[in-house]
Amino acid sequence: MATFNTIPNLPKALSDTLHAQQFTTMTMVQERSIPLILQGKDLLVQSKTGSGKTLAFALPSLMMTNLEKNTPQTLIITPTRELAEQIAVQIQTLAAALPNFKTVTLYGGVPLRNQANSLDKGAHLLIGTPGRLLDHLSKGTLNLGSIERIVLDEADRMLEMGFYDDILKIVSQAKNTKQRLLFSATFPDKIKTLAQTLLHEPEVISVTPEHHEGQIEAYVITTNNKPKTLQQVINLYKPNSLLIFCNTKADTIALAQRLQQDGHAVTTIHGDLEQEARQEAIIKFSNGSSPVLVATDVASRGIDIDNVELVVNYDLPFDKEVYTHRIGRTGRAGSSGRAVSLYTSGSTKTAYILDETKKLELDNTQSSRNFTIGSHFKTIALNGGKKQKLRKGDILGTFCKEMGLEAEQIGTITLMANRTYIAIDKRVLKNVLKMLKSVRIKKRKYIAWVVD
Ligand code: ADP
Ligand code: MG
């Protein structure tokens, strides 16, 4: 495995940031893609979820950006707003040491006008979803004339969502593009067609994972009583984090309610939630204040939720590729994971699961006490973030020194543009909220509330 330092002309600012994140060796897809991207080649890259594709395109894109020009030079197109946000965070982290590097995200659910204003101020890199990019193009608030490089991330997903024509329209408006990079977890025929249309003599990189099989232990259980079986699975593995997939929004909501009643600390994510609520669900899940997440497939793609110990398919998807993506949420970047699927006997659409997956037999005779997945933490929000120049250190400093909290009582701090989320020990929660009515952070008072 090659280290990042083998990349020719890697600026010190970037290598320091990688080092600070404890990224030393490149993943296979990074090792193979980065040098070719730096040579200006078009690429068609297939590599499984969790293999580090974001950095594979983000790092060379940053390296090739001319910071002297205040124009967008890279356009990243992604299927969903969650993924756009996730990529933006990764890129901002990576670019933290590059002076004045600016990214603008363009997706639906937030006002066009704000995004147009951000674009007016200038940016180096754009991340957007097809629909919103087209909105901006048709309104004349976005000009792709300066774009030199286009990245299609999760291209397979975009095609599944019916964005084929939209992608072509967007790309056709970026007339000065010199390089096109297409990233995908799978290689269905539709992707090959898109690649033939868009890419110029592409290098094809396909990374077949060597130890993929061992990384995720996948099991199937045949059951006609899913709620009971799910609790048995929880009793068996006692996971610290659990991601459960349902096929419909209604089932997601119903199951989350049921689990909540049983004492688990649960949150949900599905397509009907506003952008903010989706983001908050992901934050609560990632920071451990809601260690159980019940989701529809909105959450199964791209989103970088680390270290999910157990994925449960409460409902199996009808499409095997969707199944692969879902269980890819566990066992990411080298860690091992576990996935359990509940199969309803007789279901023909999901019978594919029976062929390759190991059957898990539950011991029904044992009446062990039900294990509940709880949390010591609750998440609070502050009405200020990066734009107000808040930093983690400021918050930790105020909470420990002025409010008298112990470091262990403060969990993950997540800074967004205009908001900060902080996991706080439940036992001091009330007190913290009370103190924040008068305590200032960096000379400013913030409004705080519990995110439920
Ligand atoms: P993909 O897009 O292929 O699904 P991501 O780019 O989201 O994968 O990366 C998955 C995880 O691996 C992320 O948490 C990321 O920070 C981490 N990661 C990426 N590259 C490296 C690396 N070289 N070393 C360690 N971790 C990495
Ligand atoms: Mg990805």
Short mmCIF file of C-alpha atoms and ligand atoms in Angstrom, two decimals:
data_model
loop_
_atom_site.label_atom_id
_atom_site.label_comp_id
_atom_site.label_asym_id
_atom_site.label_seq_id
_atom_site.Cartn_x
_atom_site.Cartn_y
_atom_site.Cartn_z
CA MET A 1 0.00 0.00 0.00
CA ALA A 2 1.39 3.35 -1.01
CA THR A 3 1.38 6.34 1.32
CA PHE A 4 -0.02 9.73 0.36
CA ASN A 5 3.53 11.07 0.37
CA THR A 6 4.23 9.16 -2.84
CA ILE A 7 1.89 11.52 -4.71
CA PRO A 8 4.08 13.84 -6.80
CA ASN A 9 3.93 17.50 -5.76
CA LEU A 10 1.45 16.98 -2.94
CA PRO A 11 1.38 20.41 -1.24
CA LYS A 12 2.48 20.41 2.37
CA ALA A 13 -0.82 21.99 3.48
CA LEU A 14 -2.72 18.97 2.14
CA SER A 15 -0.33 16.35 3.41
CA ASP A 16 -0.49 17.94 6.87
CA THR A 17 -4.28 17.82 6.85
CA LEU A 18 -4.25 14.18 5.78
CA HIS A 19 -1.77 13.46 8.50
CA ALA A 20 -3.95 15.22 11.09
CA GLN A 21 -6.86 13.00 10.05
CA GLN A 22 -4.54 10.02 10.44
CA PHE A 23 -4.80 9.13 6.79
CA THR A 24 -1.39 7.76 5.86
CA THR A 25 -1.79 4.97 3.34
CA MET A 26 -4.03 5.31 0.34
CA THR A 27 -6.87 2.90 -0.23
CA MET A 28 -6.62 0.84 -3.43
CA VAL A 29 -8.99 3.05 -5.40
CA GLN A 30 -7.05 6.15 -4.33
CA GLU A 31 -3.70 4.63 -5.21
CA ARG A 32 -4.92 3.76 -8.69
CA SER A 33 -7.02 6.83 -9.48
CA ILE A 34 -5.10 9.79 -8.10
CA PRO A 35 -2.02 9.61 -10.38
CA LEU A 36 -4.20 9.24 -13.49
CA ILE A 37 -6.45 12.12 -12.49
CA LEU A 38 -3.38 14.29 -11.98
CA GLN A 39 -2.30 13.40 -15.52
CA GLY A 40 -5.59 14.82 -16.77
CA LYS A 41 -7.11 11.53 -17.91
CA ASP A 42 -10.82 10.71 -18.04
CA LEU A 43 -11.70 7.88 -15.68
CA LEU A 44 -14.38 5.28 -15.22
CA VAL A 45 -13.99 3.95 -11.69
CA GLN A 46 -15.83 1.13 -10.05
CA SER A 47 -15.18 0.47 -6.41
CA LYS A 48 -17.38 -0.63 -3.58
CA THR A 49 -19.02 1.61 -1.02
CA GLY A 50 -16.67 2.62 1.75
CA SER A 51 -13.50 2.21 -0.30
CA GLY A 52 -12.55 5.90 -0.18
CA LYS A 53 -13.77 7.20 -3.52
CA THR A 54 -14.44 10.71 -2.24
CA LEU A 55 -10.82 11.40 -1.42
CA ALA A 56 -9.78 9.72 -4.67
CA PHE A 57 -11.39 12.55 -6.64
CA ALA A 58 -11.31 15.30 -4.02
CA LEU A 59 -7.57 15.33 -3.40
CA PRO A 60 -6.41 15.67 -7.02
CA SER A 61 -9.24 18.13 -7.72
CA LEU A 62 -7.93 20.36 -4.95
CA MET A 63 -4.37 19.95 -6.17
CA MET A 64 -5.32 21.05 -9.67
CA THR A 65 -7.34 24.07 -8.57
CA ASN A 66 -5.90 27.46 -9.38
CA LEU A 67 -6.64 29.44 -6.24
CA GLU A 68 -5.72 32.71 -7.92
CA LYS A 69 -8.84 32.43 -10.05
CA ASN A 70 -12.06 33.00 -8.19
CA THR A 71 -14.09 30.81 -10.54
CA PRO A 72 -15.55 27.32 -10.18
CA GLN A 73 -13.15 24.84 -11.73
CA THR A 74 -14.52 21.53 -10.46
CA LEU A 75 -18.14 20.41 -10.56
CA ILE A 76 -19.18 17.36 -8.56
CA ILE A 77 -22.61 15.95 -9.37
CA THR A 78 -24.20 13.66 -6.79
CA PRO A 79 -27.60 11.96 -6.53
CA THR A 80 -28.76 13.29 -3.15
CA ARG A 81 -28.42 16.30 -0.94
CA GLU A 82 -27.12 14.18 1.93
CA LEU A 83 -24.28 12.98 -0.23
CA ALA A 84 -23.58 16.51 -1.47
CA GLU A 85 -23.38 17.70 2.13
CA GLN A 86 -21.17 14.79 3.12
CA ILE A 87 -18.74 15.43 0.28
CA ALA A 88 -18.72 19.15 1.10
CA VAL A 89 -17.71 18.40 4.68
CA GLN A 90 -14.91 16.07 3.56
CA ILE A 91 -13.62 18.61 1.06
CA GLN A 92 -13.79 21.50 3.50
CA THR A 93 -11.85 19.46 6.04
CA LEU A 94 -9.25 18.62 3.44
CA ALA A 95 -9.07 22.20 2.17
CA ALA A 96 -8.94 23.76 5.63
CA ALA A 97 -5.29 24.68 5.18
CA LEU A 98 -5.68 26.06 1.66
CA PRO A 99 -6.15 29.81 1.89
CA ASN A 100 -9.56 31.02 0.69
CA PHE A 101 -10.60 27.78 -0.93
CA LYS A 102 -14.36 28.03 -1.44
CA THR A 103 -16.99 25.38 -2.04
CA VAL A 104 -20.66 25.97 -2.79
CA THR A 105 -23.30 23.24 -2.49
CA LEU A 106 -26.32 23.36 -4.78
CA TYR A 107 -29.23 21.11 -3.85
CA GLY A 108 -32.97 21.35 -3.37
CA GLY A 109 -34.86 22.05 -0.18
CA VAL A 110 -33.08 25.33 0.49
CA PRO A 111 -33.77 28.67 -1.24
CA LEU A 112 -32.26 29.14 -4.71
CA ARG A 113 -31.55 32.75 -3.90
CA ASN A 114 -29.11 32.03 -1.06
CA GLN A 115 -27.22 29.65 -3.31
CA ALA A 116 -27.17 32.21 -6.12
CA ASN A 117 -25.72 34.77 -3.69
CA SER A 118 -23.00 32.36 -2.65
CA LEU A 119 -22.20 31.72 -6.31
CA ASP A 120 -21.94 35.46 -6.90
CA LYS A 121 -19.29 35.73 -4.24
CA GLY A 122 -17.16 33.24 -6.15
CA ALA A 123 -16.12 29.64 -5.52
CA HIS A 124 -13.55 27.12 -6.64
CA LEU A 125 -15.58 23.95 -6.41
CA LEU A 126 -19.28 23.20 -6.78
CA ILE A 127 -21.18 20.20 -5.48
CA GLY A 128 -24.74 19.76 -6.66
CA THR A 129 -27.65 17.49 -7.37
CA PRO A 130 -28.88 17.31 -10.99
CA GLY A 131 -32.29 18.91 -10.38
CA ARG A 132 -30.97 21.94 -8.57
CA LEU A 133 -28.08 22.42 -10.98
CA LEU A 134 -30.58 22.55 -13.84
CA ASP A 135 -32.74 25.02 -11.91
CA HIS A 136 -29.78 27.36 -11.58
CA LEU A 137 -28.77 26.90 -15.19
CA SER A 138 -32.27 27.71 -16.46
CA LYS A 139 -32.49 30.79 -14.24
CA GLY A 140 -29.08 31.97 -15.36
CA THR A 141 -27.72 32.01 -11.81
CA LEU A 142 -25.05 29.44 -12.65
CA ASN A 143 -22.46 29.54 -15.39
CA LEU A 144 -20.40 26.44 -16.01
CA GLY A 145 -18.05 28.05 -18.52
CA SER A 146 -15.09 27.99 -16.15
CA ILE A 147 -15.50 24.32 -15.16
CA GLU A 148 -12.47 22.25 -16.13
CA ARG A 149 -13.35 19.01 -14.44
CA ILE A 150 -16.62 17.19 -13.83
CA VAL A 151 -17.00 14.38 -11.32
CA LEU A 152 -20.07 12.15 -11.36
CA ASP A 153 -20.25 10.48 -7.96
CA GLU A 154 -22.55 7.51 -7.37
CA ALA A 155 -23.32 7.52 -11.07
CA ASP A 156 -25.20 4.24 -10.80
CA ARG A 157 -27.54 5.74 -8.26
CA MET A 158 -28.12 8.83 -10.39
CA LEU A 159 -29.15 6.65 -13.31
CA GLU A 160 -31.47 4.62 -11.12
CA MET A 161 -33.09 7.87 -10.10
CA GLY A 162 -33.66 8.74 -13.75
CA PHE A 163 -31.08 11.52 -14.10
CA TYR A 164 -29.53 10.31 -17.36
CA ASP A 165 -30.83 13.15 -19.53
CA ASP A 166 -30.31 15.74 -16.81
CA ILE A 167 -26.67 14.77 -16.51
CA LEU A 168 -26.15 15.11 -20.25
CA LYS A 169 -27.82 18.53 -20.21
CA ILE A 170 -25.61 19.77 -17.40
CA VAL A 171 -22.43 18.42 -18.92
CA SER A 172 -23.28 19.97 -22.29
CA GLN A 173 -23.33 23.40 -20.64
CA ALA A 174 -19.82 23.00 -19.28
CA LYS A 175 -18.20 23.67 -22.63
CA ASN A 176 -14.61 24.06 -21.48
CA THR A 177 -14.38 20.86 -19.50
CA LYS A 178 -11.10 19.04 -20.01
CA GLN A 179 -11.68 16.07 -17.77
CA ARG A 180 -14.56 13.86 -16.76
CA LEU A 181 -14.52 11.36 -13.93
CA LEU A 182 -17.24 8.82 -13.38
CA PHE A 183 -17.40 6.99 -10.04
CA SER A 184 -19.76 4.17 -9.30
CA ALA A 185 -20.10 1.30 -6.86
CA THR A 186 -21.53 -0.98 -9.53
CA PHE A 187 -21.16 -1.27 -13.31
CA PRO A 188 -24.60 -1.94 -14.82
CA ASP A 189 -24.98 -1.58 -18.61
CA LYS A 190 -26.51 1.87 -18.24
CA ILE A 191 -23.24 3.09 -16.75
CA LYS A 192 -21.30 1.77 -19.72
CA THR A 193 -23.60 3.68 -22.06
CA LEU A 194 -23.19 6.86 -20.06
CA ALA A 195 -19.43 6.39 -20.03
CA GLN A 196 -19.33 5.93 -23.81
CA THR A 197 -21.32 9.12 -24.26
CA LEU A 198 -19.42 11.30 -21.83
CA LEU A 199 -15.87 10.08 -21.41
CA HIS A 200 -12.97 10.60 -23.76
CA GLU A 201 -10.68 7.55 -24.01
CA PRO A 202 -11.19 6.77 -20.35
CA GLU A 203 -8.91 4.69 -18.18
CA VAL A 204 -11.07 2.02 -16.58
CA ILE A 205 -10.35 1.20 -12.97
CA SER A 206 -12.19 -1.60 -11.27
CA VAL A 207 -11.18 -2.40 -7.76
CA THR A 208 -12.32 -5.81 -6.71
CA PRO A 209 -11.94 -6.03 -2.99
CA GLU A 210 -9.77 -8.86 -1.81
CA HIS A 211 -11.19 -9.41 1.63
CA HIS A 212 -14.63 -7.96 1.11
CA GLU A 213 -16.28 -11.26 1.94
CA GLY A 214 -14.70 -11.48 5.35
CA GLN A 215 -15.39 -7.89 6.22
CA ILE A 216 -19.15 -8.17 6.40
CA GLU A 217 -20.70 -11.21 8.01
CA ALA A 218 -24.12 -11.44 6.42
CA TYR A 219 -26.95 -13.59 7.79
CA VAL A 220 -30.57 -14.22 6.96
CA ILE A 221 -33.37 -15.28 9.30
CA THR A 222 -36.71 -16.54 8.05
CA THR A 223 -39.49 -15.17 10.21
CA ASN A 224 -43.17 -14.36 10.31
CA ASN A 225 -42.85 -12.22 13.40
CA LYS A 226 -40.40 -9.50 12.52
CA PRO A 227 -40.74 -7.31 15.64
CA LYS A 228 -39.97 -10.26 17.87
CA THR A 229 -37.12 -11.49 15.69
CA LEU A 230 -35.58 -8.03 15.59
CA GLN A 231 -35.53 -7.85 19.37
CA GLN A 232 -33.95 -11.32 19.48
CA VAL A 233 -31.25 -10.17 17.09
CA ILE A 234 -30.63 -7.15 19.32
CA ASN A 235 -30.43 -9.42 22.36
CA LEU A 236 -27.96 -11.65 20.57
CA TYR A 237 -25.52 -8.99 19.36
CA LYS A 238 -26.16 -6.12 21.80
CA PRO A 239 -24.89 -3.63 19.22
CA ASN A 240 -23.72 -0.14 20.11
CA SER A 241 -25.06 1.13 16.82
CA LEU A 242 -27.80 -0.31 14.68
CA LEU A 243 -29.03 0.76 11.27
CA ILE A 244 -32.38 -0.73 10.26
CA PHE A 245 -33.82 -0.52 6.75
CA CYS A 246 -37.50 -0.59 5.86
CA ASN A 247 -38.89 -0.37 2.35
CA THR A 248 -41.52 2.31 2.96
CA LYS A 249 -41.76 5.58 4.78
CA ALA A 250 -44.82 4.43 6.73
CA ASP A 251 -43.09 1.28 7.97
CA THR A 252 -40.01 3.28 8.92
CA ILE A 253 -42.07 5.59 11.10
CA ALA A 254 -44.10 2.77 12.64
CA LEU A 255 -41.06 0.68 13.48
CA ALA A 256 -39.22 3.64 14.98
CA GLN A 257 -42.20 4.35 17.24
CA ARG A 258 -42.35 0.78 18.35
CA LEU A 259 -38.64 0.64 19.15
CA GLN A 260 -38.89 3.90 21.03
CA GLN A 261 -41.68 2.45 23.17
CA ASP A 262 -39.45 -0.51 23.89
CA GLY A 263 -36.84 1.84 25.30
CA HIS A 264 -34.33 2.11 22.45
CA ALA A 265 -32.84 5.49 21.56
CA VAL A 266 -34.10 5.83 17.98
CA THR A 267 -34.17 8.30 15.16
CA THR A 268 -35.47 8.02 11.58
CA ILE A 269 -34.60 9.21 8.12
CA HIS A 270 -36.79 9.05 5.04
CA GLY A 271 -37.48 11.08 1.95
CA ASP A 272 -40.38 13.08 3.38
CA LEU A 273 -38.30 14.76 6.04
CA GLU A 274 -37.01 18.26 5.46
CA GLN A 275 -33.32 18.59 4.74
CA GLU A 276 -32.65 19.85 8.25
CA ALA A 277 -34.42 16.95 9.92
CA ARG A 278 -32.50 14.46 7.80
CA GLN A 279 -29.24 16.09 8.65
CA GLU A 280 -30.11 16.06 12.33
CA ALA A 281 -31.01 12.38 12.21
CA ILE A 282 -27.62 11.57 10.73
CA ILE A 283 -25.86 13.70 13.33
CA LYS A 284 -27.74 12.11 16.24
CA PHE A 285 -26.94 8.68 14.91
CA SER A 286 -23.27 9.44 14.25
CA ASN A 287 -22.67 11.06 17.62
CA GLY A 288 -24.31 8.17 19.43
CA SER A 289 -27.18 10.07 21.06
CA SER A 290 -29.59 8.02 18.92
CA PRO A 291 -27.65 4.81 18.28
CA VAL A 292 -30.55 3.24 16.40
CA LEU A 293 -31.45 4.65 12.99
CA VAL A 294 -34.46 3.40 11.05
CA ALA A 295 -34.18 4.40 7.42
CA THR A 296 -35.54 4.03 3.94
CA ASP A 297 -33.07 3.76 1.08
CA VAL A 298 -32.51 7.51 1.15
CA ALA A 299 -29.86 6.76 3.73
CA SER A 300 -28.32 3.72 2.13
CA ARG A 301 -26.24 5.41 -0.52
CA GLY A 302 -23.07 7.28 -0.15
CA ILE A 303 -23.68 8.64 3.28
CA ASP A 304 -20.65 8.13 5.35
CA ILE A 305 -21.90 6.78 8.61
CA ASP A 306 -18.91 5.27 10.30
CA ASN A 307 -18.67 2.12 12.33
CA VAL A 308 -22.22 0.88 12.15
CA GLU A 309 -21.91 -2.31 14.10
CA LEU A 310 -25.03 -3.97 12.80
CA VAL A 311 -27.25 -3.43 9.76
CA VAL A 312 -30.67 -5.08 9.79
CA ASN A 313 -32.84 -5.40 6.73
CA TYR A 314 -36.21 -5.37 8.46
CA ASP A 315 -37.64 -5.41 4.95
CA LEU A 316 -35.47 -6.82 2.21
CA PRO A 317 -35.17 -4.71 -0.94
CA PHE A 318 -36.45 -6.25 -4.17
CA ASP A 319 -33.25 -5.33 -5.94
CA LYS A 320 -30.06 -7.13 -5.02
CA GLU A 321 -27.88 -4.13 -5.81
CA VAL A 322 -29.77 -2.11 -3.24
CA TYR A 323 -29.09 -4.90 -0.77
CA THR A 324 -25.36 -4.66 -1.44
CA HIS A 325 -25.41 -0.93 -0.84
CA ARG A 326 -27.38 -1.23 2.35
CA ILE A 327 -25.10 -3.74 4.00
CA GLY A 328 -22.13 -1.66 2.82
CA ARG A 329 -22.94 0.71 5.71
CA THR A 330 -21.16 -1.72 8.01
CA GLY A 331 -17.60 -2.94 7.65
CA ARG A 332 -16.32 0.32 6.17
CA ALA A 333 -12.69 1.19 5.49
CA GLY A 334 -11.22 -1.93 6.97
CA SER A 335 -13.37 -2.50 10.05
CA SER A 336 -15.51 -5.61 10.18
CA GLY A 337 -19.28 -5.56 10.33
CA ARG A 338 -22.40 -7.60 10.51
CA ALA A 339 -25.67 -7.58 8.59
CA VAL A 340 -28.84 -9.53 9.34
CA SER A 341 -31.79 -9.73 6.97
CA LEU A 342 -35.29 -10.73 7.97
CA TYR A 343 -36.89 -12.83 5.28
CA THR A 344 -40.62 -13.49 5.18
CA SER A 345 -41.18 -17.05 4.05
CA GLY A 346 -42.76 -17.33 0.65
CA SER A 347 -41.64 -13.93 -0.60
CA THR A 348 -40.43 -14.52 -4.14
CA LYS A 349 -39.09 -11.04 -4.83
CA THR A 350 -36.53 -11.28 -2.07
CA ALA A 351 -35.69 -14.95 -2.30
CA TYR A 352 -32.25 -14.09 -3.74
CA ILE A 353 -31.11 -13.70 -0.17
CA LEU A 354 -31.52 -17.42 0.51
CA ASP A 355 -28.99 -18.47 -2.11
CA GLU A 356 -25.77 -17.01 -0.82
CA THR A 357 -26.39 -15.81 2.69
CA LYS A 358 -25.77 -17.89 5.77
CA LYS A 359 -28.86 -18.79 7.77
CA LEU A 360 -28.93 -17.65 11.35
CA GLU A 361 -30.79 -19.86 13.79
CA LEU A 362 -32.03 -18.09 16.89
CA ASP A 363 -32.29 -19.95 20.12
CA ASN A 364 -36.00 -19.58 20.89
CA THR A 365 -35.82 -21.51 24.13
CA GLN A 366 -33.74 -18.86 25.86
CA SER A 367 -35.87 -16.17 27.41
CA SER A 368 -33.13 -13.66 28.09
CA ARG A 369 -34.07 -10.16 29.21
CA ASN A 370 -34.55 -7.73 26.39
CA PHE A 371 -31.50 -5.64 25.69
CA THR A 372 -32.19 -1.97 25.03
CA ILE A 373 -29.88 0.19 22.97
CA GLY A 374 -29.78 3.43 24.90
CA SER A 375 -27.48 6.40 25.18
CA HIS A 376 -26.08 8.62 27.90
CA PHE A 377 -26.17 11.49 25.48
CA LYS A 378 -28.74 13.88 24.07
CA THR A 379 -27.97 16.26 21.23
CA ILE A 380 -28.36 19.99 21.67
CA ALA A 381 -28.15 22.62 18.94
CA LEU A 382 -26.74 26.14 19.08
CA ASN A 383 -27.85 28.80 16.61
CA GLY A 384 -24.35 29.50 15.37
CA GLY A 385 -21.57 27.65 13.60
CA LYS A 386 -18.62 28.06 11.27
CA LYS A 387 -19.92 31.31 9.80
CA GLN A 388 -19.90 32.80 13.28
CA LYS A 389 -16.31 31.53 13.55
CA LEU A 390 -17.17 29.05 16.27
CA ARG A 391 -14.64 26.29 16.73
CA LYS A 392 -14.70 23.08 18.73
CA GLY A 393 -12.04 24.42 21.06
CA ASP A 394 -14.11 27.50 21.91
CA ILE A 395 -17.08 25.37 22.84
CA LEU A 396 -15.09 22.82 24.83
CA GLY A 397 -13.29 25.64 26.61
CA THR A 398 -16.48 27.43 27.62
CA PHE A 399 -18.30 24.25 28.62
CA CYS A 400 -15.42 22.97 30.76
CA LYS A 401 -13.93 26.12 32.20
CA GLU A 402 -16.93 28.38 32.58
CA MET A 403 -19.76 25.91 32.95
CA GLY A 404 -17.82 23.34 34.95
CA LEU A 405 -18.49 20.26 32.79
CA GLU A 406 -16.12 17.31 32.70
CA ALA A 407 -14.70 16.47 29.27
CA GLU A 408 -16.53 13.09 29.35
CA GLN A 409 -19.86 14.87 29.64
CA ILE A 410 -19.35 16.42 26.23
CA GLY A 411 -19.59 14.14 23.22
CA THR A 412 -19.09 14.82 19.53
CA ILE A 413 -19.32 18.43 18.40
CA THR A 414 -20.53 18.92 14.83
CA LEU A 415 -20.08 22.34 13.29
CA MET A 416 -22.27 23.32 10.37
CA ALA A 417 -22.40 26.67 8.59
CA ASN A 418 -24.88 28.38 10.92
CA ARG A 419 -25.46 25.75 13.54
CA THR A 420 -23.58 23.56 15.97
CA TYR A 421 -24.68 20.21 17.35
CA ILE A 422 -23.25 18.96 20.61
CA ALA A 423 -23.81 15.62 22.32
CA ILE A 424 -24.26 16.27 26.04
CA ASP A 425 -24.54 13.87 28.95
CA LYS A 426 -28.26 13.65 29.80
CA ARG A 427 -27.58 14.12 33.49
CA VAL A 428 -26.25 17.64 32.98
CA LEU A 429 -28.50 18.55 30.07
CA LYS A 430 -30.97 20.75 31.95
CA ASN A 431 -28.19 22.56 33.70
CA VAL A 432 -26.33 23.18 30.45
CA LEU A 433 -29.42 24.65 28.79
CA LYS A 434 -29.99 26.86 31.81
CA MET A 435 -26.41 28.11 31.90
CA LEU A 436 -26.36 28.82 28.17
CA LYS A 437 -29.06 31.45 28.74
CA SER A 438 -26.39 33.64 30.29
CA VAL A 439 -22.98 32.19 29.41
CA ARG A 440 -21.28 33.60 26.32
CA ILE A 441 -19.09 31.67 23.90
CA LYS A 442 -16.44 33.93 22.39
CA LYS A 443 -18.30 36.97 23.69
CA ARG A 444 -21.59 35.99 22.09
CA LYS A 445 -24.74 34.46 23.49
CA TYR A 446 -26.28 31.57 21.56
CA ILE A 447 -29.73 30.08 21.73
CA ALA A 448 -29.60 26.39 22.62
CA TRP A 449 -32.25 23.69 22.34
CA VAL A 450 -32.56 19.93 22.51
CA VAL A 451 -32.78 18.17 19.15
CA ASP A 452 -35.44 15.48 19.55
P1 ADP B 1 -16.96 5.60 -0.84
O1 ADP B 1 -17.29 6.91 -1.49
O2 ADP B 1 -16.08 4.73 -1.67
O3 ADP B 1 -18.19 4.89 -0.37
P2 ADP B 1 -15.82 7.25 1.23
O4 ADP B 1 -15.05 8.14 0.36
O5 ADP B 1 -17.11 7.77 1.78
O6 ADP B 1 -16.11 5.89 0.48
O7 ADP B 1 -14.85 6.76 2.41
C1 ADP B 1 -15.27 5.86 3.42
C2 ADP B 1 -14.54 6.13 4.72
O8 ADP B 1 -13.15 5.84 4.63
C3 ADP B 1 -14.63 7.57 5.18
O9 ADP B 1 -14.88 7.60 6.56
C4 ADP B 1 -13.25 8.15 4.89
O10 ADP B 1 -12.95 9.21 5.76
C5 ADP B 1 -12.38 6.93 5.10
N1 ADP B 1 -11.13 6.99 4.32
C6 ADP B 1 -11.01 7.38 3.03
N2 ADP B 1 -9.73 7.27 2.62
C7 ADP B 1 -9.03 6.82 3.67
C8 ADP B 1 -7.63 6.50 3.87
N3 ADP B 1 -6.75 6.63 2.89
N4 ADP B 1 -7.26 6.05 5.08
C9 ADP B 1 -8.19 5.90 6.06
N5 ADP B 1 -9.50 6.17 5.94
C10 ADP B 1 -9.92 6.61 4.76
MG MG B 2 -18.92 7.82 -2.07
#
